[in-house]
Amino acid sequence: NTYGFIKKSQLINRGASKVAVSVLDGIQNVLPYGVGSYLQNNTSNLVDAYKRSELEPVSGLGIFALSAIIVDKAEPSEALKANIAWSMGLDKPNHLLSSLQLQKFREGFPVERETDIKAEKGAYFINAKVTLMAGEDKEWMLIADVNKNHSLIAELIYSIQHEKNLYGLVNDKIELGTQRLIELVASADGLQCTADPLRDSRHFANTMFNIMRGGVFDDNYTIEKWDFQKYLQNANTKIAGVFKERIDALPEVFGLDLLRKVAVESRDNDFERLCLEYLPLKFSRRHGDPSRPWNRFSINTKSEIDGSKILDYEGNWRDIFQNWEALAHAFPEFMESMICKFLNASTFDGYNPYRVTKDGFDWETIEPDDPWSYIGYWGDHQIIYLLKFLEFLEDYQPGTLQTYFNRDIFVYANVPYKIKRYEEILKNPKDTIDFDHDLDKEIRIHREELGADAALLCNRKDERIHANLIEKILATVLAKFSNFIPGGGIWMNTQRPEWNDANNALVGNGVSMVTLYYLRRFLIFFKELFANASAENIKVSDELAVFFEQVRETLENHRDKLSGSIGDSDRRVIMDGLGTAASAFRWQVYEQGFQGSKSAISLEELKNFVDIGLAFLDHSIALNKRSDDLYHAYNLMTVEDSGDISIAHLPEMLEGQVAVLSSAYLSSGQALALLDALKSSKLFRPDQFSYILYPAKELKGFLDRNSIPANSVSKSQLLKELVGGGNRAVIEKDRNGDYHFNGNLKNAADLKAALQELPEKYKDRLLSEERIVLQIFEEVFNHKAFTGRSGTFYGYEGLGSIYWHMVSKLQLAVQECCLKAIWGGEPADITGRLLEHYYEINEGIGVHKSPALYGAFPTDPYSHTPAGKGAQQPGMTGQVKEDILSRFGELGTFVKKGELHFDPCLLRKEEFLKVGKVFHFVNIDKEKQEHAIPEDCLGFTCCQIPVIYHIADKESVEIHLRDGKKIEIDGLRVDHETSAAIFDRTGRIARMDVNINEEHLK
């Protein structure tokens, strides 16, 4: 943070004689301070007119500023900050502040110094003559920074002119920055030491990008009072006032355990909720793929006023929660907080709004001038991301979830969306949500006064609605079941797609088996949780209890249909029962609010609901198995003329295979059959030895598109009359005798509009033939099967492109299948072949690929690899989360019933060191440490404690304490008390030596 961006350059004379070189190096298109992305993207030519680039002649400092802040108001607006650039290392260089003279340099002509350039794009170039003897080198630096006021610039000019060791100081800051980055990555368990340095580097990069997306905790489980006070004030000014004295009495720095103790003692549900939600994260700076126009977020890491640190996070909830999943393995005590944050940002009708921030949540709004502006809810992430958190907490702290069954400390997000009534959704499933502008305005005004809690749902008396864990879970699960279409999946009718937002056209007619597969795993988890629960009854809101009973009754009344495939008419009946129940529930609350009374649902009723739900889900999964042993991912639903609901299948997709492998539905043998089929399918891309999202179809060339067969035209008297009459509003005939729709028609809606605007003489014919013409249009373009951007572009998630995040999801799902087979004692041939698939997928991801094949340095994760190109977009991928989880699965660190287990049954012997090596790591006190690891060993960290694997005859764990004592454990299971000390990051444990029998390894 001291000097900004630093570019080092070095020129080396590899020859045998002296050379003299004219060097020009620098940065083009340096923006002045105060130009945001909107201003630059929309009015860059106007911005150029305000630009002034100046050179401070003695120091060589380039100053890039606006002549005034760009506003259209008739008032002065001074631009009092600048961006700057300077250099070190070249003797008396010439300076350029624009690109105007670059061509002169290229042609061998001398360039003239630039000291004041107006109304041109800024640049900072240095030009100098460099003479090098044989073997000699010359190094120099270019330094650029932003947001500098006059005082800071004066200080920098003085340093450049008078600091004799400035070059050394800059290098020291570079080293310090490197060490701080290593500290951050180390805190999230990103350091490893094995015989495979490429894999170690890739794990470091994965961890770094994961914390860049989701953030990392500031200092273990330490909380600084100033930040908590600020957070509480921003969340709820009233609560902050009520508990001011209690918070003031806390130490300036205290632990998470004390905060939770204070929260419970308060006996105030809202204060406890806010304490539970608090997450002291920092470094969060990449909150959604920046190639998406709708991803716009703030990056707050330090104060622009005094440079003090800021603890902050915000992001697309579909991104940030998945990154927290990997982070939680290094900071497991924060998992409860992550779950609370997730649940309290969900609505009563079962969905999560778009953005999550430290100060609450936010939603998309309608912006008429922005073509990317849209509203809606995503579905599949909700189920699987929440489930992963719940599974994690139950493994680490068994029984904790049960303590929330009847505690009303959760709330509902009050998002100003209103999902339409079921009948309206059925008529137009692509337009299903109304934006309540008045409610949006009301919430935002109230939030200015109260804080983030103003966006929470209240009743008619303005009392906040509280709910327990089970009510929150039911709200989400019932929302999914209310959109369940038997044999098809979960109806995608909330205006947003799922994981692959390039499949955006599936919204409306799309039906997701992907969500259904994950919903099955969700119900399996709660089936096991309820089996061990002690509560006899759970109290939920009356309105939700009625909704629950109606959904249960609909499923129960049609249980007999599960004996065979469900027909289109029965499918409609079931769908109506589920959809109308949800609609009645939603609109009762939209119009009247929650009344505040509760009804008891017995544990037995919940168990029965899970059982009947699983029966219907399993029935649909069985129907969605393809003849080639793959499974359908997405289907299309159609409301037939009779009112029945039919289902049609889309081509195979990788996403569906990953989801069904994760669903806990397949046996080990079935999982193997699927993976064998996948390897032989159109989804396998041999050049990268990996998998694409869907088959790479060849789109028609331009001249082959929009050709209407003559026999189709002959079916419509209207089309023939239009052609004969020379009316080209809908159809035209070219000189070759071929027919085409008007080039202005983009879709059926445009065609309908064009038909309605035809002259009066065609009206009678139109009444009888409109459907025929629309059908011909559909036959030509097949828009029914249009999935969205995914089927029309060639990068990102497009045609022929590998999207690495889904490949890593596949790797993690296959790892789960391998572990299930090993732990379940499956035959060696099945287990062995599953492992072969796992290792092949792992290698396909590419850490050992050559840069030529990978298209980049393979130690960095990349977003996607289009057909015929190398990897694109470094680090911009959720892949890093799955790769981190897979890596620790390979290393064999598992937690069961609150105890740490070491079971490296997937780890290969080749990863153990052939020659001893020093493992450099950072302890929880941020101290650099090192440990000499002998051959036949490897090292990594668990909750920032170094773990050294040794190959030995007898399996055991040696826990080395900071006070010099040692705990010896027979076997590879660490007891509950010691495991808790590891997870709590107490600092009591210095190192763990784990002795593993070679037979345990692969």
Short mmCIF file of C-alpha atoms in Angstrom, two decimals, residues 276-545:
data_model
loop_
_atom_site.label_atom_id
_atom_site.label_comp_id
_atom_site.label_asym_id
_atom_site.label_seq_id
_atom_site.Cartn_x
_atom_site.Cartn_y
_atom_site.Cartn_z
CA LEU A 276 -23.94 -14.51 15.34
CA GLU A 277 -23.87 -12.92 11.88
CA TYR A 278 -20.74 -10.85 12.55
CA LEU A 279 -17.80 -11.87 10.36
CA PRO A 280 -14.55 -9.84 10.67
CA LEU A 281 -13.40 -10.48 7.10
CA LYS A 282 -10.87 -8.52 5.07
CA PHE A 283 -9.12 -8.72 1.69
CA SER A 284 -12.39 -9.50 -0.12
CA ARG A 285 -12.04 -7.93 -3.54
CA ARG A 286 -13.40 -10.14 -6.31
CA HIS A 287 -17.07 -10.79 -5.91
CA GLY A 288 -18.33 -12.23 -9.15
CA ASP A 289 -17.01 -12.65 -12.67
CA PRO A 290 -16.11 -9.12 -13.88
CA SER A 291 -16.89 -10.13 -17.47
CA ARG A 292 -20.55 -10.06 -16.44
CA PRO A 293 -21.87 -6.50 -16.89
CA TRP A 294 -24.08 -6.80 -13.82
CA ASN A 295 -21.22 -7.52 -11.41
CA ARG A 296 -20.39 -4.17 -9.81
CA PHE A 297 -19.01 -4.09 -6.29
CA SER A 298 -16.97 -1.89 -3.98
CA ILE A 299 -13.55 -2.93 -2.71
CA ASN A 300 -12.94 -1.55 0.77
CA THR A 301 -9.62 -2.51 2.34
CA LYS A 302 -8.39 0.74 3.89
CA SER A 303 -9.65 4.22 4.68
CA GLU A 304 -9.01 6.81 1.98
CA ILE A 305 -8.84 9.43 4.72
CA ASP A 306 -6.21 8.09 7.12
CA GLY A 307 -5.14 4.76 5.59
CA SER A 308 -6.46 2.71 8.52
CA LYS A 309 -7.66 -0.82 7.84
CA ILE A 310 -11.24 -1.60 6.97
CA LEU A 311 -12.84 -4.98 7.59
CA ASP A 312 -15.43 -5.46 4.90
CA TYR A 313 -16.91 -7.87 2.40
CA GLU A 314 -19.63 -7.88 -0.20
CA GLY A 315 -20.48 -10.06 -3.12
CA ASN A 316 -22.79 -11.98 -5.32
CA TRP A 317 -24.17 -14.50 -2.83
CA ARG A 318 -23.66 -17.34 -5.29
CA ASP A 319 -19.93 -16.59 -5.23
CA ILE A 320 -19.18 -15.48 -1.71
CA PHE A 321 -20.87 -18.36 0.10
CA GLN A 322 -19.02 -20.97 -1.91
CA ASN A 323 -15.70 -19.32 -1.11
CA TRP A 324 -16.62 -19.29 2.56
CA GLU A 325 -17.15 -23.05 2.37
CA ALA A 326 -13.46 -23.59 1.68
CA LEU A 327 -12.40 -20.87 4.12
CA ALA A 328 -14.41 -22.48 6.93
CA HIS A 329 -12.10 -25.50 7.01
CA ALA A 330 -9.37 -23.19 8.29
CA PHE A 331 -11.73 -21.25 10.60
CA PRO A 332 -14.44 -23.76 11.59
CA GLU A 333 -15.70 -21.73 14.56
CA PHE A 334 -17.13 -19.16 12.14
CA MET A 335 -19.33 -21.71 10.38
CA GLU A 336 -22.35 -20.91 12.57
CA SER A 337 -21.98 -17.26 11.60
CA MET A 338 -21.87 -18.15 7.91
CA ILE A 339 -25.04 -20.23 8.22
CA CYS A 340 -26.83 -17.43 10.06
CA LYS A 341 -25.76 -14.93 7.42
CA PHE A 342 -27.07 -17.24 4.70
CA LEU A 343 -30.42 -17.95 6.34
CA ASN A 344 -31.11 -14.40 7.45
CA ALA A 345 -30.63 -13.19 3.89
CA SER A 346 -33.41 -15.47 2.60
CA THR A 347 -37.03 -14.49 2.10
CA PHE A 348 -40.20 -15.97 3.58
CA ASP A 349 -41.09 -17.32 0.12
CA GLY A 350 -37.83 -19.23 0.03
CA TYR A 351 -35.21 -17.36 -1.97
CA ASN A 352 -31.98 -15.37 -1.55
CA PRO A 353 -31.50 -11.88 -3.02
CA TYR A 354 -28.53 -11.11 -5.21
CA ARG A 355 -25.95 -9.41 -3.00
CA VAL A 356 -24.61 -10.08 0.47
CA THR A 357 -22.60 -7.43 2.30
CA LYS A 358 -21.21 -6.90 5.77
CA ASP A 359 -24.01 -4.41 6.27
CA GLY A 360 -26.81 -6.72 5.18
CA PHE A 361 -28.01 -7.69 1.72
CA ASP A 362 -29.24 -6.03 -1.43
CA TRP A 363 -31.29 -6.90 -4.49
CA GLU A 364 -31.37 -6.08 -8.16
CA THR A 365 -33.63 -3.27 -9.28
CA ILE A 366 -35.35 -2.33 -12.49
CA GLU A 367 -33.22 0.16 -14.44
CA PRO A 368 -35.01 1.05 -17.70
CA ASP A 369 -31.87 2.38 -19.41
CA ASP A 370 -29.71 -0.67 -18.63
CA PRO A 371 -30.28 -3.67 -20.95
CA TRP A 372 -28.60 -5.93 -18.38
CA SER A 373 -30.94 -4.79 -15.62
CA TYR A 374 -33.19 -7.60 -14.49
CA ILE A 375 -34.66 -9.09 -11.36
CA GLY A 376 -35.21 -12.63 -10.15
CA TYR A 377 -33.90 -15.45 -7.98
CA TRP A 378 -31.37 -18.20 -8.64
CA GLY A 379 -32.27 -21.63 -7.33
CA ASP A 380 -29.77 -24.49 -7.33
CA HIS A 381 -26.98 -22.79 -5.38
CA GLN A 382 -29.30 -22.18 -2.48
CA ILE A 383 -29.81 -25.85 -1.78
CA ILE A 384 -26.32 -27.25 -2.24
CA TYR A 385 -24.37 -24.32 -0.75
CA LEU A 386 -26.55 -24.21 2.35
CA LEU A 387 -26.38 -27.98 2.64
CA LYS A 388 -22.58 -28.00 2.53
CA PHE A 389 -22.54 -25.55 5.45
CA LEU A 390 -25.02 -27.67 7.42
CA GLU A 391 -23.10 -30.89 6.75
CA PHE A 392 -19.89 -29.16 7.83
CA LEU A 393 -21.36 -27.90 11.10
CA GLU A 394 -22.86 -31.28 11.95
CA ASP A 395 -19.47 -32.93 11.37
CA TYR A 396 -17.53 -30.40 13.45
CA GLN A 397 -20.11 -29.68 16.15
CA PRO A 398 -22.60 -32.56 16.23
CA GLY A 399 -25.85 -31.59 17.89
CA THR A 400 -25.43 -27.84 17.39
CA LEU A 401 -28.07 -27.64 14.67
CA GLN A 402 -30.62 -29.26 16.98
CA THR A 403 -30.20 -26.40 19.45
CA TYR A 404 -31.65 -24.07 16.80
CA PHE A 405 -34.75 -26.18 16.09
CA ASN A 406 -36.97 -24.12 18.42
CA ARG A 407 -34.95 -20.91 18.85
CA ASP A 408 -36.59 -17.97 17.08
CA ILE A 409 -33.41 -16.04 16.33
CA PHE A 410 -33.66 -16.05 12.55
CA VAL A 411 -35.39 -13.46 10.35
CA TYR A 412 -36.68 -13.02 6.81
CA ALA A 413 -35.29 -10.70 4.14
CA ASN A 414 -37.96 -8.29 2.89
CA VAL A 415 -37.07 -8.12 -0.80
CA PRO A 416 -39.40 -5.87 -2.83
CA TYR A 417 -40.27 -8.63 -5.28
CA LYS A 418 -43.70 -10.21 -5.52
CA ILE A 419 -43.89 -13.58 -7.22
CA LYS A 420 -47.08 -13.73 -9.24
CA ARG A 421 -49.97 -16.07 -8.56
CA TYR A 422 -49.70 -19.62 -9.85
CA GLU A 423 -52.30 -19.10 -12.60
CA GLU A 424 -50.37 -16.12 -13.98
CA ILE A 425 -47.06 -17.99 -13.82
CA LEU A 426 -48.57 -20.84 -15.79
CA LYS A 427 -49.73 -18.43 -18.51
CA ASN A 428 -46.30 -16.81 -18.88
CA PRO A 429 -43.54 -18.54 -16.88
CA LYS A 430 -40.92 -16.12 -18.21
CA ASP A 431 -42.55 -13.08 -16.57
CA THR A 432 -43.28 -14.09 -13.00
CA ILE A 433 -42.02 -11.40 -10.61
CA ASP A 434 -43.25 -7.85 -10.10
CA PHE A 435 -40.94 -5.23 -8.64
CA ASP A 436 -42.58 -3.25 -5.84
CA HIS A 437 -41.14 0.23 -6.40
CA ASP A 438 -42.98 1.71 -3.42
CA LEU A 439 -41.68 -0.96 -1.03
CA ASP A 440 -38.16 -0.57 -2.42
CA LYS A 441 -38.28 3.17 -1.77
CA GLU A 442 -39.79 2.68 1.68
CA ILE A 443 -37.08 0.19 2.71
CA ARG A 444 -34.26 2.41 1.49
CA ILE A 445 -35.62 5.45 3.34
CA HIS A 446 -36.10 3.45 6.54
CA ARG A 447 -32.61 1.95 6.18
CA GLU A 448 -31.07 5.42 6.35
CA GLU A 449 -32.59 5.79 9.82
CA LEU A 450 -32.46 2.30 11.32
CA GLY A 451 -29.71 0.55 9.39
CA ALA A 452 -29.59 -2.75 7.52
CA ASP A 453 -32.33 -4.31 9.65
CA ALA A 454 -34.84 -2.03 7.93
CA ALA A 455 -34.76 -4.55 5.09
CA LEU A 456 -36.14 -7.35 7.29
CA LEU A 457 -39.73 -8.55 7.15
CA CYS A 458 -42.13 -7.15 9.75
CA ASN A 459 -45.80 -7.74 10.50
CA ARG A 460 -48.59 -5.16 10.28
CA LYS A 461 -47.60 -3.83 13.72
CA ASP A 462 -44.06 -3.20 12.42
CA GLU A 463 -42.74 -6.02 14.62
CA ARG A 464 -39.89 -8.03 13.17
CA ILE A 465 -40.84 -11.61 12.20
CA HIS A 466 -38.66 -14.22 13.90
CA ALA A 467 -38.32 -17.88 13.01
CA ASN A 468 -36.40 -20.96 14.09
CA LEU A 469 -34.04 -23.02 11.97
CA ILE A 470 -36.67 -25.53 10.86
CA GLU A 471 -39.06 -22.82 9.70
CA LYS A 472 -36.28 -21.24 7.64
CA ILE A 473 -35.36 -24.61 6.15
CA LEU A 474 -38.99 -25.42 5.39
CA ALA A 475 -39.47 -22.08 3.63
CA THR A 476 -36.67 -22.98 1.23
CA VAL A 477 -37.60 -26.66 0.77
CA LEU A 478 -41.29 -25.97 0.27
CA ALA A 479 -40.45 -23.33 -2.35
CA LYS A 480 -38.61 -26.00 -4.29
CA PHE A 481 -41.37 -28.60 -3.89
CA SER A 482 -44.03 -26.09 -4.93
CA ASN A 483 -42.23 -25.93 -8.29
CA PHE A 484 -41.71 -29.69 -8.54
CA ILE A 485 -42.88 -31.19 -11.84
CA PRO A 486 -42.96 -35.00 -11.53
CA GLY A 487 -40.64 -36.64 -14.02
CA GLY A 488 -39.15 -33.29 -14.99
CA GLY A 489 -37.46 -31.62 -12.05
CA ILE A 490 -37.80 -28.23 -10.37
CA TRP A 491 -39.53 -25.63 -12.51
CA MET A 492 -37.26 -22.63 -13.20
CA ASN A 493 -39.86 -19.89 -12.99
CA THR A 494 -38.22 -17.12 -10.96
CA GLN A 495 -36.66 -15.29 -13.94
CA ARG A 496 -33.10 -16.45 -13.31
CA PRO A 497 -31.16 -19.53 -14.44
CA GLU A 498 -29.03 -21.72 -12.23
CA TRP A 499 -25.26 -22.25 -11.86
CA ASN A 500 -24.66 -21.74 -15.56
CA ASP A 501 -26.20 -18.35 -16.17
CA ALA A 502 -25.36 -18.73 -19.86
CA ASN A 503 -28.34 -21.11 -19.91
CA ASN A 504 -30.50 -18.06 -19.26
CA ALA A 505 -33.15 -19.00 -21.83
CA LEU A 506 -34.15 -22.04 -19.77
CA VAL A 507 -35.98 -19.62 -17.51
CA GLY A 508 -39.71 -20.23 -17.81
CA ASN A 509 -39.96 -23.50 -19.70
CA GLY A 510 -36.85 -25.03 -18.16
CA VAL A 511 -37.15 -27.71 -15.50
CA SER A 512 -34.06 -28.49 -13.44
CA MET A 513 -33.04 -31.99 -12.54
CA VAL A 514 -29.85 -30.40 -11.21
CA THR A 515 -31.72 -28.74 -8.35
CA LEU A 516 -33.74 -31.91 -7.81
CA TYR A 517 -30.56 -33.99 -7.43
CA TYR A 518 -29.24 -31.57 -4.82
CA LEU A 519 -32.62 -31.40 -3.10
CA ARG A 520 -32.46 -35.16 -2.67
CA ARG A 521 -29.13 -34.91 -0.84
CA PHE A 522 -30.63 -32.10 1.25
CA LEU A 523 -33.52 -34.32 2.35
CA ILE A 524 -31.20 -37.25 3.07
CA PHE A 525 -29.25 -34.99 5.44
CA PHE A 526 -32.38 -33.97 7.31
CA LYS A 527 -33.64 -37.54 7.39
CA GLU A 528 -30.50 -38.45 9.36
CA LEU A 529 -30.70 -35.27 11.46
CA PHE A 530 -34.33 -35.92 12.42
CA ALA A 531 -33.55 -39.55 13.24
CA ASN A 532 -31.24 -38.36 16.03
CA ALA A 533 -33.32 -35.37 17.15
CA SER A 534 -34.83 -35.16 20.63
CA ALA A 535 -37.44 -32.46 20.01
CA GLU A 536 -40.97 -33.84 19.69
CA ASN A 537 -42.56 -30.75 18.12
CA ILE A 538 -41.33 -27.74 16.18
CA LYS A 539 -43.30 -24.50 16.22
CA VAL A 540 -43.57 -22.62 12.94
CA SER A 541 -45.70 -19.74 11.71
CA ASP A 542 -49.34 -20.69 11.17
CA GLU A 543 -49.19 -19.63 7.54
CA LEU A 544 -46.19 -21.84 6.83
CA ALA A 545 -47.75 -24.75 8.72
#
